[in-house]
Short mmCIF file of C-alpha atoms in Angstrom, two decimals:
data_model
loop_
_atom_site.label_atom_id
_atom_site.label_comp_id
_atom_site.label_asym_id
_atom_site.label_seq_id
_atom_site.Cartn_x
_atom_site.Cartn_y
_atom_site.Cartn_z
CA MET G 231 -14.79 -11.63 -73.08
CA LEU G 232 -11.35 -12.02 -71.49
CA ARG G 233 -10.51 -8.37 -72.21
CA ALA G 234 -13.71 -7.22 -70.49
CA LEU G 235 -12.84 -9.21 -67.34
CA THR G 236 -9.27 -7.87 -67.21
CA ALA G 237 -10.57 -4.32 -67.58
CA VAL G 238 -12.94 -4.78 -64.60
CA ARG G 239 -10.32 -6.55 -62.43
CA PRO G 240 -8.37 -3.42 -61.24
CA ALA G 241 -11.61 -1.81 -59.97
CA VAL G 242 -12.54 -4.97 -58.05
CA VAL G 243 -9.03 -5.26 -56.55
CA ALA G 244 -9.12 -1.58 -55.50
CA ALA G 245 -12.54 -2.05 -53.86
CA LYS G 246 -11.31 -5.14 -51.96
CA SER G 247 -8.16 -3.39 -50.75
CA THR G 248 -10.21 -0.40 -49.53
CA ALA G 249 -12.56 -2.72 -47.61
CA ARG G 250 -9.57 -4.57 -46.14
CA ALA G 251 -7.93 -1.29 -45.06
CA ASN G 252 -11.16 -0.20 -43.36
CA ALA G 253 -11.46 -3.56 -41.60
CA LEU G 254 -7.89 -3.27 -40.28
CA ARG G 255 -8.41 0.18 -38.75
CA SER G 256 -7.43 0.16 -35.10
CA PHE G 257 -10.05 0.12 -32.37
CA ALA G 258 -8.73 3.40 -30.94
CA SER G 259 -9.52 5.31 -34.11
CA SER G 260 -12.86 3.51 -34.48
CA SER G 261 -14.06 4.50 -31.02
CA ARG G 262 -12.85 8.03 -31.51
CA ARG G 263 -14.76 8.27 -34.79
CA LEU G 264 -17.87 6.78 -33.25
CA ALA G 265 -17.66 9.19 -30.33
CA GLY G 266 -17.53 12.14 -32.72
CA ASP G 267 -14.08 13.20 -31.50
CA HIS G 268 -12.56 15.16 -34.34
CA HIS G 269 -9.60 16.71 -32.50
CA ASP G 270 -11.84 18.69 -30.15
CA HIS G 271 -10.89 16.42 -27.17
CA HIS G 272 -14.10 16.91 -25.19
CA GLY G 273 -14.62 13.23 -24.36
CA PRO G 274 -13.70 11.33 -21.21
CA PRO G 275 -9.99 10.97 -20.45
CA GLN G 276 -8.32 8.07 -22.21
CA LEU G 277 -6.79 5.47 -19.92
CA TYR G 278 -3.87 4.41 -22.07
CA GLY G 279 -0.35 5.74 -21.98
CA PRO G 280 1.48 7.45 -24.83
CA GLY G 281 4.12 4.73 -25.08
CA THR G 282 7.77 5.41 -25.73
CA LYS G 283 8.99 7.56 -28.60
CA ASP G 284 12.28 5.72 -29.02
CA ALA G 285 12.05 2.15 -30.31
CA ASP G 286 15.14 1.09 -28.34
CA ALA G 287 14.02 2.58 -25.00
CA ILE G 288 12.16 0.68 -22.31
CA PRO G 289 8.95 2.54 -21.44
CA SER G 290 8.25 3.52 -17.84
CA ASP G 291 5.07 2.55 -16.01
CA ALA G 292 3.60 6.00 -16.69
CA GLU G 293 4.20 5.53 -20.43
CA GLN G 294 2.87 1.99 -20.81
CA ALA G 295 0.20 1.55 -18.12
CA THR G 296 -3.40 1.25 -19.33
CA GLY G 297 -6.89 0.95 -17.87
CA LEU G 298 -7.36 0.68 -14.12
CA GLU G 299 -3.61 0.35 -13.54
CA ARG G 300 -3.08 3.74 -15.20
CA TYR G 301 -6.00 5.22 -13.25
CA GLN G 302 -4.41 4.05 -9.97
CA LEU G 303 -0.96 5.28 -11.06
CA LEU G 304 -2.24 8.76 -11.99
CA GLY G 305 -4.10 8.94 -8.67
CA ARG G 306 -0.95 7.96 -6.77
CA MET G 307 0.99 10.72 -8.58
CA GLU G 308 -1.60 13.23 -7.30
CA GLY G 309 -1.55 11.75 -3.78
CA VAL G 310 -5.02 10.16 -3.97
CA ASP G 311 -5.77 6.55 -3.00
CA VAL G 312 -8.38 5.91 -5.71
CA PHE G 313 -9.38 2.44 -4.48
CA ASP G 314 -9.39 3.28 -0.73
CA MET G 315 -6.99 0.50 0.27
CA LYS G 316 -6.80 1.37 3.97
CA PRO G 317 -7.54 -1.55 6.32
CA LEU G 318 -10.91 -2.01 8.03
CA ASP G 319 -11.60 -0.89 11.58
CA ALA G 320 -9.84 -3.48 13.75
CA SER G 321 -10.00 -1.51 16.99
CA ARG G 322 -13.09 -3.42 18.18
CA LEU G 323 -14.95 -6.67 17.81
CA GLY G 324 -17.98 -6.40 15.54
CA THR G 325 -21.23 -7.37 17.25
CA LEU G 326 -24.77 -7.94 15.99
CA ALA G 327 -25.78 -4.56 17.47
CA GLU G 328 -22.75 -2.75 16.00
CA PRO G 329 -21.19 -4.72 13.13
CA ILE G 330 -18.07 -3.55 11.32
CA LYS G 331 -19.31 -1.77 8.19
CA VAL G 332 -17.56 -2.58 4.93
CA GLN G 333 -18.27 -0.03 2.21
CA SER G 334 -18.50 -1.24 -1.37
CA PHE G 335 -19.75 -0.07 -4.76
CA TYR G 336 -20.57 -3.67 -5.66
CA PRO G 337 -23.16 -5.85 -3.89
CA GLU G 338 -20.50 -8.45 -3.03
CA ARG G 339 -17.06 -8.09 -1.45
CA LEU G 340 -14.34 -10.39 -0.13
CA VAL G 341 -13.05 -9.53 3.37
CA GLY G 342 -10.18 -11.12 5.29
CA CYS G 343 -10.69 -11.34 9.06
CA THR G 344 -7.57 -11.64 11.23
CA GLY G 345 -9.47 -11.59 14.52
CA PHE G 346 -9.65 -9.30 17.51
CA PRO G 347 -7.18 -8.20 18.69
CA ALA G 348 -5.61 -7.93 15.25
CA ASP G 349 -3.64 -10.98 14.07
CA SER G 350 -5.07 -13.25 16.79
CA HIS G 351 -5.84 -15.93 14.19
CA ASP G 352 -4.98 -16.76 10.59
CA VAL G 353 -6.80 -14.90 7.84
CA ILE G 354 -10.30 -16.23 7.25
CA TRP G 355 -11.89 -14.99 4.05
CA LEU G 356 -15.55 -14.03 4.19
CA THR G 357 -17.71 -13.25 1.19
CA LEU G 358 -20.01 -10.41 2.17
CA ASN G 359 -23.07 -9.87 0.01
CA SER G 360 -26.18 -7.73 0.07
CA THR G 361 -28.59 -10.67 0.50
CA LEU G 362 -27.57 -11.31 4.13
CA LYS G 363 -27.56 -8.49 6.66
CA ASN G 364 -24.68 -9.76 8.84
CA HIS G 365 -21.74 -12.12 8.31
CA ARG G 366 -19.88 -13.65 11.24
CA CYS G 367 -16.28 -14.88 11.35
CA PRO G 368 -16.36 -18.54 12.48
CA GLU G 369 -13.07 -18.19 14.41
CA CYS G 370 -13.42 -15.02 16.51
CA GLY G 371 -17.13 -14.22 16.09
CA SER G 372 -16.62 -10.72 14.72
CA VAL G 373 -19.63 -9.52 12.73
CA TYR G 374 -19.37 -7.69 9.40
CA THR G 375 -22.04 -6.03 7.30
CA LEU G 376 -21.90 -4.74 3.74
CA ASP G 377 -22.71 -1.06 3.22
CA VAL G 378 -23.43 -0.81 -0.51
CA GLN G 379 -22.68 2.72 -1.76
CA GLY G 380 -23.59 2.10 -5.40
CA ASP G 381 -26.55 0.45 -7.09
CA ALA G 382 -27.42 -2.72 -5.15
CA SER G 383 -29.12 -4.23 -8.20
CA ALA G 384 -25.98 -3.94 -10.35
CA HIS G 385 -24.89 -7.53 -9.67
CA HIS G 386 -23.82 -9.03 -13.02
CA HIS G 387 -23.12 -12.70 -13.65
#
């Protein structure tokens, strides 16, 4: 009986080590396999850097940046402001008839009002959302409205 168990043991150990090796496969190779990418590279661009080749070197931002940071960095290298970070129109006071439009891809956005003329009061943060048509600054009275460019029902909790 003992000899039969010792003869079966190497097969069981090999099966367990194979399962463990499959469980430890990195997520990058898993997603690539699931996407059907077998070196044809027809999927969406990957947003992770190549890293550094030398173990003693310190990687640059271009080599180590990932996700949205890498997306913004690559856009900056091409001269594109991917998140449209220019300030809002502060040349006039927003009124109920003509509010200052704030474009957004999300049905909620945080806006800092500094008054009219610009910097006439401290920053007051307003949360604009798509449920109210207009939002008014309590200090200067400037009116803001949210202009949702994307799907207005995409609000996730």
